Amino acid sequence: MSTEFKEITEDEFSRIGGEPPEHRKIEAALVSLGGKGVHGNNFKREALKAAGWGYGKMTSYGAKPEAAARAFNRLRDVLRQADDKDAVLAALVSTNE
C-alpha cells in the first residue's frame, strides 16, 4: 500500500478527542483490503491476530495498550510494502517464524 501511517503509541488507545487515532486508519485499510463488509472485518481480525493481537473482539485495545501498539506497528510496517491481503498475511507469517 502506498499509504503511510504514523507510529502507534500506547497513549493512542486512551486518548479522547482530537484527530482520529492512527490505528483506526490502519483498521480501515485492512477492511478495505479484505473486501469491505463481513469479509473485510474478518480479514482485519485475521491480520491483527497474525500481527500478535492475541485477544478476542471483546477485549478493547485500551485494556492491553502495549500489545495493541506492538500489533498495529507490525501491521503498519507490513502495509508499507504489501499490496493485497494475501501479501499482508504472508509478510506477517514470515516475520513470526
mmCIF file of N, CA, C and O in Angstrom:
data_model
loop_
_atom_site.group_PDB
_atom_site.id
_atom_site.type_symbol
_atom_site.label_atom_id
_atom_site.label_comp_id
_atom_site.label_asym_id
_atom_site.label_seq_id
_atom_site.Cartn_x
_atom_site.Cartn_y
_atom_site.Cartn_z
ATOM 1 N N MET A 1 0.850 -1.188 0.000
ATOM 2 C CA MET A 1 0.000 0.000 0.000
ATOM 3 C C MET A 1 0.885 1.237 0.000
ATOM 4 O O MET A 1 1.948 1.233 0.586
ATOM 5 N N SER A 2 0.400 2.253 -0.600
ATOM 6 C CA SER A 2 1.184 3.472 -0.666
ATOM 7 C C SER A 2 0.918 4.404 0.520
ATOM 8 O O SER A 2 1.583 5.406 0.672
ATOM 9 N N THR A 3 -0.037 4.070 1.364
ATOM 10 C CA THR A 3 -0.381 4.917 2.495
ATOM 11 C C THR A 3 0.655 4.800 3.598
ATOM 12 O O THR A 3 1.068 3.716 3.954
ATOM 13 N N GLU A 4 1.072 5.931 4.106
ATOM 14 C CA GLU A 4 1.991 5.964 5.242
ATOM 15 C C GLU A 4 1.176 6.198 6.510
ATOM 16 O O GLU A 4 0.328 7.077 6.556
ATOM 17 N N PHE A 5 1.467 5.416 7.511
ATOM 18 C CA PHE A 5 0.799 5.562 8.797
ATOM 19 C C PHE A 5 1.829 6.004 9.828
ATOM 20 O O PHE A 5 2.971 5.586 9.790
ATOM 21 N N LYS A 6 1.388 6.824 10.754
ATOM 22 C CA LYS A 6 2.264 7.265 11.844
ATOM 23 C C LYS A 6 2.466 6.105 12.818
ATOM 24 O O LYS A 6 1.645 5.192 12.896
ATOM 25 N N GLU A 7 3.555 6.191 13.571
ATOM 26 C CA GLU A 7 3.820 5.171 14.583
ATOM 27 C C GLU A 7 2.711 5.179 15.629
ATOM 28 O O GLU A 7 2.219 6.234 16.032
ATOM 29 N N ILE A 8 2.333 3.995 16.052
ATOM 30 C CA ILE A 8 1.279 3.845 17.049
ATOM 31 C C ILE A 8 1.918 3.813 18.438
ATOM 32 O O ILE A 8 2.883 3.081 18.663
ATOM 33 N N THR A 9 1.377 4.611 19.351
ATOM 34 C CA THR A 9 1.860 4.612 20.730
ATOM 35 C C THR A 9 0.755 4.093 21.650
ATOM 36 O O THR A 9 -0.424 4.111 21.275
ATOM 37 N N GLU A 10 1.137 3.658 22.821
ATOM 38 C CA GLU A 10 0.160 3.149 23.786
ATOM 39 C C GLU A 10 -0.863 4.212 24.168
ATOM 40 O O GLU A 10 -2.020 3.898 24.446
ATOM 41 N N ASP A 11 -0.438 5.475 24.189
ATOM 42 C CA ASP A 11 -1.325 6.582 24.572
ATOM 43 C C ASP A 11 -2.536 6.699 23.656
ATOM 44 O O ASP A 11 -3.590 7.171 24.076
ATOM 45 N N GLU A 12 -2.368 6.277 22.427
ATOM 46 C CA GLU A 12 -3.432 6.412 21.439
ATOM 47 C C GLU A 12 -4.713 5.693 21.853
ATOM 48 O O GLU A 12 -5.805 6.096 21.475
ATOM 49 N N PHE A 13 -4.589 4.648 22.628
ATOM 50 C CA PHE A 13 -5.745 3.828 22.964
ATOM 51 C C PHE A 13 -6.544 4.364 24.146
ATOM 52 O O PHE A 13 -7.598 3.825 24.482
ATOM 53 N N SER A 14 -6.057 5.444 24.754
ATOM 54 C CA SER A 14 -6.800 6.052 25.859
ATOM 55 C C SER A 14 -7.087 7.529 25.614
ATOM 56 O O SER A 14 -7.683 8.193 26.458
ATOM 57 N N ARG A 15 -6.673 8.033 24.462
ATOM 58 C CA ARG A 15 -6.873 9.449 24.132
ATOM 59 C C ARG A 15 -8.333 9.704 23.760
ATOM 60 O O ARG A 15 -8.962 8.898 23.094
ATOM 61 N N ILE A 16 -8.827 10.842 24.198
ATOM 62 C CA ILE A 16 -10.203 11.232 23.875
ATOM 63 C C ILE A 16 -10.145 12.533 23.089
ATOM 64 O O ILE A 16 -9.460 13.469 23.464
ATOM 65 N N GLY A 17 -10.878 12.589 21.985
ATOM 66 C CA GLY A 17 -10.955 13.796 21.192
ATOM 67 C C GLY A 17 -9.786 13.969 20.242
ATOM 68 O O GLY A 17 -8.883 13.143 20.169
ATOM 69 N N GLY A 18 -9.836 15.053 19.495
ATOM 70 C CA GLY A 18 -8.771 15.346 18.546
ATOM 71 C C GLY A 18 -8.915 14.560 17.251
ATOM 72 O O GLY A 18 -9.995 14.110 16.884
ATOM 73 N N GLU A 19 -7.799 14.413 16.568
ATOM 74 C CA GLU A 19 -7.756 13.676 15.302
ATOM 75 C C GLU A 19 -8.139 12.208 15.524
ATOM 76 O O GLU A 19 -7.880 11.674 16.601
ATOM 77 N N PRO A 20 -8.689 11.570 14.491
ATOM 78 C CA PRO A 20 -8.964 10.135 14.636
ATOM 79 C C PRO A 20 -7.657 9.384 14.925
ATOM 80 O O PRO A 20 -6.613 9.712 14.349
ATOM 81 N N PRO A 21 -7.701 8.410 15.811
ATOM 82 C CA PRO A 21 -6.491 7.662 16.124
ATOM 83 C C PRO A 21 -5.931 6.957 14.889
ATOM 84 O O PRO A 21 -6.674 6.499 14.025
ATOM 85 N N GLU A 22 -4.629 6.875 14.830
ATOM 86 C CA GLU A 22 -3.960 6.280 13.672
ATOM 87 C C GLU A 22 -4.329 4.808 13.503
ATOM 88 O O GLU A 22 -4.437 4.321 12.384
ATOM 89 N N HIS A 23 -4.563 4.111 14.606
ATOM 90 C CA HIS A 23 -4.901 2.688 14.472
ATOM 91 C C HIS A 23 -6.235 2.497 13.752
ATOM 92 O O HIS A 23 -6.431 1.491 13.085
ATOM 93 N N ARG A 24 -7.120 3.471 13.835
ATOM 94 C CA ARG A 24 -8.398 3.387 13.104
ATOM 95 C C ARG A 24 -8.157 3.451 11.594
ATOM 96 O O ARG A 24 -8.845 2.814 10.808
ATOM 97 N N LYS A 25 -7.168 4.217 11.190
ATOM 98 C CA LYS A 25 -6.819 4.304 9.770
ATOM 99 C C LYS A 25 -6.259 2.973 9.287
ATOM 100 O O LYS A 25 -6.545 2.541 8.165
ATOM 101 N N ILE A 26 -5.470 2.328 10.120
ATOM 102 C CA ILE A 26 -4.926 1.015 9.766
ATOM 103 C C ILE A 26 -6.057 -0.004 9.684
ATOM 104 O O ILE A 26 -6.106 -0.815 8.753
ATOM 105 N N GLU A 27 -6.972 0.049 10.638
ATOM 106 C CA GLU A 27 -8.128 -0.862 10.586
ATOM 107 C C GLU A 27 -8.927 -0.651 9.306
ATOM 108 O O GLU A 27 -9.334 -1.623 8.654
ATOM 109 N N ALA A 28 -9.146 0.597 8.927
ATOM 110 C CA ALA A 28 -9.897 0.893 7.704
ATOM 111 C C ALA A 28 -9.172 0.348 6.471
ATOM 112 O O ALA A 28 -9.804 -0.187 5.555
ATOM 113 N N ALA A 29 -7.844 0.460 6.450
ATOM 114 C CA ALA A 29 -7.069 -0.067 5.332
ATOM 115 C C ALA A 29 -7.195 -1.585 5.257
ATOM 116 O O ALA A 29 -7.337 -2.153 4.167
ATOM 117 N N LEU A 30 -7.180 -2.242 6.411
ATOM 118 C CA LEU A 30 -7.327 -3.706 6.434
ATOM 119 C C LEU A 30 -8.709 -4.131 5.955
ATOM 120 O O LEU A 30 -8.841 -5.075 5.175
ATOM 121 N N VAL A 31 -9.738 -3.429 6.404
ATOM 122 C CA VAL A 31 -11.099 -3.745 5.974
ATOM 123 C C VAL A 31 -11.220 -3.561 4.463
ATOM 124 O O VAL A 31 -11.796 -4.393 3.762
ATOM 125 N N SER A 32 -10.648 -2.494 3.957
ATOM 126 C CA SER A 32 -10.678 -2.238 2.517
ATOM 127 C C SER A 32 -9.965 -3.347 1.740
ATOM 128 O O SER A 32 -10.471 -3.828 0.725
ATOM 129 N N LEU A 33 -8.791 -3.758 2.218
ATOM 130 C CA LEU A 33 -8.055 -4.848 1.558
ATOM 131 C C LEU A 33 -8.838 -6.157 1.606
ATOM 132 O O LEU A 33 -8.780 -6.957 0.686
ATOM 133 N N GLY A 34 -9.551 -6.367 2.707
ATOM 134 C CA GLY A 34 -10.278 -7.616 2.899
ATOM 135 C C GLY A 34 -11.579 -7.721 2.130
ATOM 136 O O GLY A 34 -12.168 -8.784 2.048
ATOM 137 N N GLY A 35 -12.047 -6.623 1.585
ATOM 138 C CA GLY A 35 -13.241 -6.690 0.763
ATOM 139 C C GLY A 35 -14.462 -6.023 1.341
ATOM 140 O O GLY A 35 -15.574 -6.325 0.952
ATOM 141 N N LYS A 36 -14.277 -5.158 2.312
ATOM 142 C CA LYS A 36 -15.377 -4.423 2.935
ATOM 143 C C LYS A 36 -16.360 -5.389 3.608
ATOM 144 O O LYS A 36 -16.256 -6.599 3.480
ATOM 145 N N GLY A 37 -17.320 -4.849 4.303
ATOM 146 C CA GLY A 37 -18.345 -5.647 4.962
ATOM 147 C C GLY A 37 -17.787 -6.750 5.845
ATOM 148 O O GLY A 37 -16.750 -6.602 6.474
ATOM 149 N N VAL A 38 -18.492 -7.867 5.872
ATOM 150 C CA VAL A 38 -18.114 -9.001 6.713
ATOM 151 C C VAL A 38 -16.736 -9.535 6.331
ATOM 152 O O VAL A 38 -15.913 -9.829 7.199
ATOM 153 N N HIS A 39 -16.463 -9.640 5.044
ATOM 154 C CA HIS A 39 -15.161 -10.152 4.598
ATOM 155 C C HIS A 39 -14.027 -9.245 5.075
ATOM 156 O O HIS A 39 -12.980 -9.726 5.520
ATOM 157 N N GLY A 40 -14.236 -7.948 4.986
ATOM 158 C CA GLY A 40 -13.225 -7.000 5.421
ATOM 159 C C GLY A 40 -12.978 -7.068 6.916
ATOM 160 O O GLY A 40 -11.828 -7.039 7.371
ATOM 161 N N ASN A 41 -14.052 -7.174 7.688
ATOM 162 C CA ASN A 41 -13.899 -7.277 9.136
ATOM 163 C C ASN A 41 -13.241 -8.587 9.541
ATOM 164 O O ASN A 41 -12.429 -8.615 10.461
ATOM 165 N N ASN A 42 -13.585 -9.659 8.856
ATOM 166 C CA ASN A 42 -12.939 -10.944 9.142
ATOM 167 C C ASN A 42 -11.449 -10.879 8.824
ATOM 168 O O ASN A 42 -10.619 -11.391 9.577
ATOM 169 N N PHE A 43 -11.103 -10.236 7.714
ATOM 170 C CA PHE A 43 -9.691 -10.102 7.366
ATOM 171 C C PHE A 43 -8.954 -9.240 8.390
ATOM 172 O O PHE A 43 -7.836 -9.559 8.788
ATOM 173 N N LYS A 44 -9.583 -8.163 8.827
ATOM 174 C CA LYS A 44 -8.966 -7.295 9.843
ATOM 175 C C LYS A 44 -8.634 -8.103 11.092
ATOM 176 O O LYS A 44 -7.520 -8.027 11.613
ATOM 177 N N ARG A 45 -9.574 -8.918 11.563
ATOM 178 C CA ARG A 45 -9.329 -9.749 12.752
ATOM 179 C C ARG A 45 -8.218 -10.765 12.506
ATOM 180 O O ARG A 45 -7.367 -10.998 13.359
ATOM 181 N N GLU A 46 -8.216 -11.366 11.318
ATOM 182 C CA GLU A 46 -7.183 -12.345 10.968
ATOM 183 C C GLU A 46 -5.799 -11.684 10.930
ATOM 184 O O GLU A 46 -4.816 -12.236 11.433
ATOM 185 N N ALA A 47 -5.729 -10.510 10.337
ATOM 186 C CA ALA A 47 -4.450 -9.789 10.245
ATOM 187 C C ALA A 47 -3.973 -9.350 11.626
ATOM 188 O O ALA A 47 -2.780 -9.451 11.936
ATOM 189 N N LEU A 48 -4.872 -8.864 12.455
ATOM 190 C CA LEU A 48 -4.498 -8.466 13.811
ATOM 191 C C LEU A 48 -3.961 -9.659 14.600
ATOM 192 O O LEU A 48 -2.968 -9.543 15.308
ATOM 193 N N LYS A 49 -4.609 -10.791 14.457
ATOM 194 C CA LYS A 49 -4.143 -11.995 15.150
ATOM 195 C C LYS A 49 -2.752 -12.385 14.649
ATOM 196 O O LYS A 49 -1.860 -12.686 15.445
ATOM 197 N N ALA A 50 -2.555 -12.349 13.338
ATOM 198 C CA ALA A 50 -1.247 -12.685 12.762
ATOM 199 C C ALA A 50 -0.177 -11.682 13.184
ATOM 200 O O ALA A 50 1.002 -12.026 13.272
ATOM 201 N N ALA A 51 -0.591 -10.459 13.486
ATOM 202 C CA ALA A 51 0.351 -9.415 13.909
ATOM 203 C C ALA A 51 0.680 -9.497 15.397
ATOM 204 O O ALA A 51 1.531 -8.764 15.873
ATOM 205 N N GLY A 52 -0.026 -10.381 16.108
ATOM 206 C CA GLY A 52 0.286 -10.566 17.514
ATOM 207 C C GLY A 52 -0.793 -10.157 18.498
ATOM 208 O O GLY A 52 -0.607 -10.267 19.704
ATOM 209 N N TRP A 53 -1.935 -9.690 18.004
ATOM 210 C CA TRP A 53 -3.032 -9.346 18.906
ATOM 211 C C TRP A 53 -3.733 -10.653 19.276
ATOM 212 O O TRP A 53 -4.511 -11.189 18.514
ATOM 213 N N GLY A 54 -3.432 -11.163 20.456
ATOM 214 C CA GLY A 54 -3.918 -12.477 20.865
ATOM 215 C C GLY A 54 -5.194 -12.449 21.685
ATOM 216 O O GLY A 54 -5.472 -13.403 22.404
ATOM 217 N N TYR A 55 -5.956 -11.405 21.582
ATOM 218 C CA TYR A 55 -7.160 -11.260 22.393
ATOM 219 C C TYR A 55 -8.382 -11.255 21.495
ATOM 220 O O TYR A 55 -8.315 -10.893 20.323
ATOM 221 N N GLY A 56 -9.511 -11.627 22.038
ATOM 222 C CA GLY A 56 -10.745 -11.666 21.276
ATOM 223 C C GLY A 56 -11.336 -10.295 21.051
ATOM 224 O O GLY A 56 -10.833 -9.288 21.557
ATOM 225 N N LYS A 57 -12.424 -10.281 20.298
ATOM 226 C CA LYS A 57 -13.034 -8.994 19.953
ATOM 227 C C LYS A 57 -13.694 -8.317 21.147
ATOM 228 O O LYS A 57 -14.042 -7.152 21.070
ATOM 229 N N MET A 58 -13.824 -9.031 22.262
ATOM 230 C CA MET A 58 -14.413 -8.434 23.459
ATOM 231 C C MET A 58 -13.369 -7.705 24.316
ATOM 232 O O MET A 58 -13.719 -7.046 25.281
ATOM 233 N N THR A 59 -12.101 -7.810 23.963
ATOM 234 C CA THR A 59 -11.040 -7.113 24.692
ATOM 235 C C THR A 59 -10.686 -5.839 23.937
ATOM 236 O O THR A 59 -10.312 -5.894 22.770
ATOM 237 N N SER A 60 -10.815 -4.715 24.616
ATOM 238 C CA SER A 60 -10.520 -3.447 23.949
ATOM 239 C C SER A 60 -9.010 -3.252 23.846
ATOM 240 O O SER A 60 -8.243 -3.805 24.640
ATOM 241 N N TYR A 61 -8.598 -2.471 22.878
ATOM 242 C CA TYR A 61 -7.181 -2.145 22.736
ATOM 243 C C TYR A 61 -6.679 -1.394 23.961
ATOM 244 O O TYR A 61 -5.536 -1.541 24.355
ATOM 245 N N GLY A 62 -7.545 -0.591 24.564
ATOM 246 C CA GLY A 62 -7.167 0.171 25.748
ATOM 247 C C GLY A 62 -6.879 -0.708 26.955
ATOM 248 O O GLY A 62 -6.144 -0.311 27.853
ATOM 249 N N ALA A 63 -7.448 -1.917 26.972
ATOM 250 C CA ALA A 63 -7.193 -2.838 28.082
ATOM 251 C C ALA A 63 -5.790 -3.440 28.000
ATOM 252 O O ALA A 63 -5.221 -3.824 29.014
ATOM 253 N N LYS A 64 -5.241 -3.511 26.802
ATOM 254 C CA LYS A 64 -3.908 -4.084 26.565
ATOM 255 C C LYS A 64 -3.144 -3.175 25.597
ATOM 256 O O LYS A 64 -2.795 -3.571 24.492
ATOM 257 N N PRO A 65 -2.872 -1.919 25.993
ATOM 258 C CA PRO A 65 -2.299 -0.957 25.046
ATOM 259 C C PRO A 65 -0.918 -1.325 24.521
ATOM 260 O O PRO A 65 -0.599 -1.037 23.366
ATOM 261 N N GLU A 66 -0.094 -1.975 25.329
ATOM 262 C CA GLU A 66 1.242 -2.351 24.863
ATOM 263 C C GLU A 66 1.148 -3.397 23.747
ATOM 264 O O GLU A 66 1.797 -3.269 22.706
ATOM 265 N N ALA A 67 0.308 -4.404 23.954
ATOM 266 C CA ALA A 67 0.129 -5.452 22.943
ATOM 267 C C ALA A 67 -0.521 -4.869 21.684
ATOM 268 O O ALA A 67 -0.155 -5.231 20.560
ATOM 269 N N ALA A 68 -1.481 -3.964 21.865
ATOM 270 C CA ALA A 68 -2.156 -3.353 20.724
ATOM 271 C C ALA A 68 -1.181 -2.512 19.905
ATOM 272 O O ALA A 68 -1.148 -2.605 18.673
ATOM 273 N N ALA A 69 -0.367 -1.704 20.570
ATOM 274 C CA ALA A 69 0.602 -0.865 19.859
ATOM 275 C C ALA A 69 1.598 -1.724 19.090
ATOM 276 O O ALA A 69 1.930 -1.433 17.937
ATOM 277 N N ARG A 70 2.051 -2.795 19.721
ATOM 278 C CA ARG A 70 3.009 -3.696 19.059
ATOM 279 C C ARG A 70 2.386 -4.314 17.801
ATOM 280 O O ARG A 70 2.990 -4.327 16.734
ATOM 281 N N ALA A 71 1.148 -4.804 17.907
ATOM 282 C CA ALA A 71 0.471 -5.428 16.765
ATOM 283 C C ALA A 71 0.224 -4.408 15.651
ATOM 284 O O ALA A 71 0.474 -4.687 14.475
ATOM 285 N N PHE A 72 -0.261 -3.229 16.007
ATOM 286 C CA PHE A 72 -0.548 -2.227 14.980
ATOM 287 C C PHE A 72 0.728 -1.712 14.318
ATOM 288 O O PHE A 72 0.726 -1.405 13.123
ATOM 289 N N ASN A 73 1.818 -1.620 15.049
ATOM 290 C CA ASN A 73 3.072 -1.197 14.418
ATOM 291 C C ASN A 73 3.603 -2.264 13.474
ATOM 292 O O ASN A 73 4.200 -1.940 12.450
ATOM 293 N N ARG A 74 3.392 -3.532 13.785
ATOM 294 C CA ARG A 74 3.753 -4.593 12.831
ATOM 295 C C ARG A 74 2.912 -4.454 11.564
ATOM 296 O O ARG A 74 3.426 -4.552 10.453
ATOM 297 N N LEU A 75 1.620 -4.219 11.743
ATOM 298 C CA LEU A 75 0.745 -4.026 10.577
ATOM 299 C C LEU A 75 1.174 -2.801 9.782
ATOM 300 O O LEU A 75 1.191 -2.835 8.546
ATOM 301 N N ARG A 76 1.518 -1.749 10.478
ATOM 302 C CA ARG A 76 1.984 -0.517 9.819
ATOM 303 C C ARG A 76 3.179 -0.810 8.922
ATOM 304 O O ARG A 76 3.226 -0.379 7.774
ATOM 305 N N ASP A 77 4.141 -1.566 9.445
ATOM 306 C CA ASP A 77 5.328 -1.908 8.665
ATOM 307 C C ASP A 77 4.978 -2.769 7.451
ATOM 308 O O ASP A 77 5.493 -2.548 6.360
ATOM 309 N N VAL A 78 4.099 -3.731 7.650
ATOM 310 C CA VAL A 78 3.723 -4.636 6.557
ATOM 311 C C VAL A 78 2.918 -3.897 5.487
ATOM 312 O O VAL A 78 3.124 -4.123 4.295
ATOM 313 N N LEU A 79 2.030 -3.016 5.902
ATOM 314 C CA LEU A 79 1.191 -2.300 4.934
ATOM 315 C C LEU A 79 1.985 -1.347 4.049
ATOM 316 O O LEU A 79 1.513 -0.961 2.983
ATOM 317 N N ARG A 80 3.176 -0.986 4.456
ATOM 318 C CA ARG A 80 4.036 -0.142 3.616
ATOM 319 C C ARG A 80 4.434 -0.875 2.334
ATOM 320 O O ARG A 80 4.715 -0.251 1.326
ATOM 321 N N GLN A 81 4.512 -2.205 2.403
ATOM 322 C CA GLN A 81 5.040 -2.987 1.295
ATOM 323 C C GLN A 81 4.003 -3.870 0.610
ATOM 324 O O GLN A 81 4.146 -4.188 -0.555
ATOM 325 N N ALA A 82 2.989 -4.306 1.344
ATOM 326 C CA ALA A 82 2.017 -5.264 0.799
ATOM 327 C C ALA A 82 0.913 -4.555 0.027
ATOM 328 O O ALA A 82 0.412 -3.524 0.458
ATOM 329 N N ASP A 83 0.544 -5.152 -1.105
ATOM 330 C CA ASP A 83 -0.487 -4.555 -1.957
ATOM 331 C C ASP A 83 -1.839 -5.258 -1.885
ATOM 332 O O ASP A 83 -2.827 -4.745 -2.388
ATOM 333 N N ASP A 84 -1.875 -6.460 -1.310
ATOM 334 C CA ASP A 84 -3.145 -7.173 -1.207
ATOM 335 C C ASP A 84 -3.174 -7.989 0.073
ATOM 336 O O ASP A 84 -2.170 -8.103 0.777
ATOM 337 N N LYS A 85 -4.333 -8.553 0.362
ATOM 338 C CA LYS A 85 -4.491 -9.230 1.647
ATOM 339 C C LYS A 85 -3.607 -10.456 1.776
ATOM 340 O O LYS A 85 -3.102 -10.745 2.865
ATOM 341 N N ASP A 86 -3.378 -11.172 0.691
ATOM 342 C CA ASP A 86 -2.501 -12.346 0.757
ATOM 343 C C ASP A 86 -1.070 -11.942 1.088
ATOM 344 O O ASP A 86 -0.394 -12.609 1.866
ATOM 345 N N ALA A 87 -0.615 -10.845 0.518
ATOM 346 C CA ALA A 87 0.735 -10.357 0.789
ATOM 347 C C ALA A 87 0.869 -9.894 2.238
ATOM 348 O O ALA A 87 1.910 -10.090 2.865
ATOM 349 N N VAL A 88 -0.183 -9.287 2.783
ATOM 350 C CA VAL A 88 -0.169 -8.845 4.180
ATOM 351 C C VAL A 88 -0.001 -10.053 5.091
ATOM 352 O O VAL A 88 0.878 -10.085 5.963
ATOM 353 N N LEU A 89 -0.834 -11.059 4.888
ATOM 354 C CA LEU A 89 -0.783 -12.246 5.753
ATOM 355 C C LEU A 89 0.556 -12.973 5.586
ATOM 356 O O LEU A 89 1.143 -13.428 6.566
ATOM 357 N N ALA A 90 1.034 -13.088 4.359
ATOM 358 C CA ALA A 90 2.317 -13.767 4.112
ATOM 359 C C ALA A 90 3.456 -13.046 4.834
ATOM 360 O O ALA A 90 4.314 -13.687 5.440
ATOM 361 N N ALA A 91 3.454 -11.729 4.784
ATOM 362 C CA ALA A 91 4.508 -10.947 5.440
ATOM 363 C C ALA A 91 4.423 -11.103 6.956
ATOM 364 O O ALA A 91 5.445 -11.208 7.628
ATOM 365 N N LEU A 92 3.228 -11.130 7.492
ATOM 366 C CA LEU A 92 3.062 -11.286 8.940
ATOM 367 C C LEU A 92 3.505 -12.679 9.389
ATOM 368 O O LEU A 92 4.176 -12.816 10.411
ATOM 369 N N VAL A 93 3.158 -13.680 8.624
ATOM 370 C CA VAL A 93 3.545 -15.056 8.966
ATOM 371 C C VAL A 93 5.056 -15.213 8.877
ATOM 372 O O VAL A 93 5.671 -15.828 9.742
ATOM 373 N N SER A 94 5.667 -14.636 7.848
ATOM 374 C CA SER A 94 7.118 -14.790 7.672
ATOM 375 C C SER A 94 7.888 -14.094 8.791
ATOM 376 O O SER A 94 8.964 -14.545 9.164
ATOM 377 N N THR A 95 7.358 -13.014 9.348
ATOM 378 C CA THR A 95 8.056 -12.335 10.437
ATOM 379 C C THR A 95 7.812 -13.025 11.763
ATOM 380 O O THR A 95 8.507 -12.749 12.736
ATOM 381 N N ASN A 96 6.825 -13.932 11.830
ATOM 382 C CA ASN A 96 6.582 -14.697 13.050
ATOM 383 C C ASN A 96 7.511 -15.888 13.165
ATOM 384 O O ASN A 96 7.690 -16.462 14.219
ATOM 385 N N GLU A 97 8.095 -16.303 12.047
ATOM 386 C CA GLU A 97 8.919 -17.513 12.035
ATOM 387 C C GLU A 97 10.327 -17.237 12.467
ATOM 388 O O GLU A 97 10.867 -16.221 12.483
#
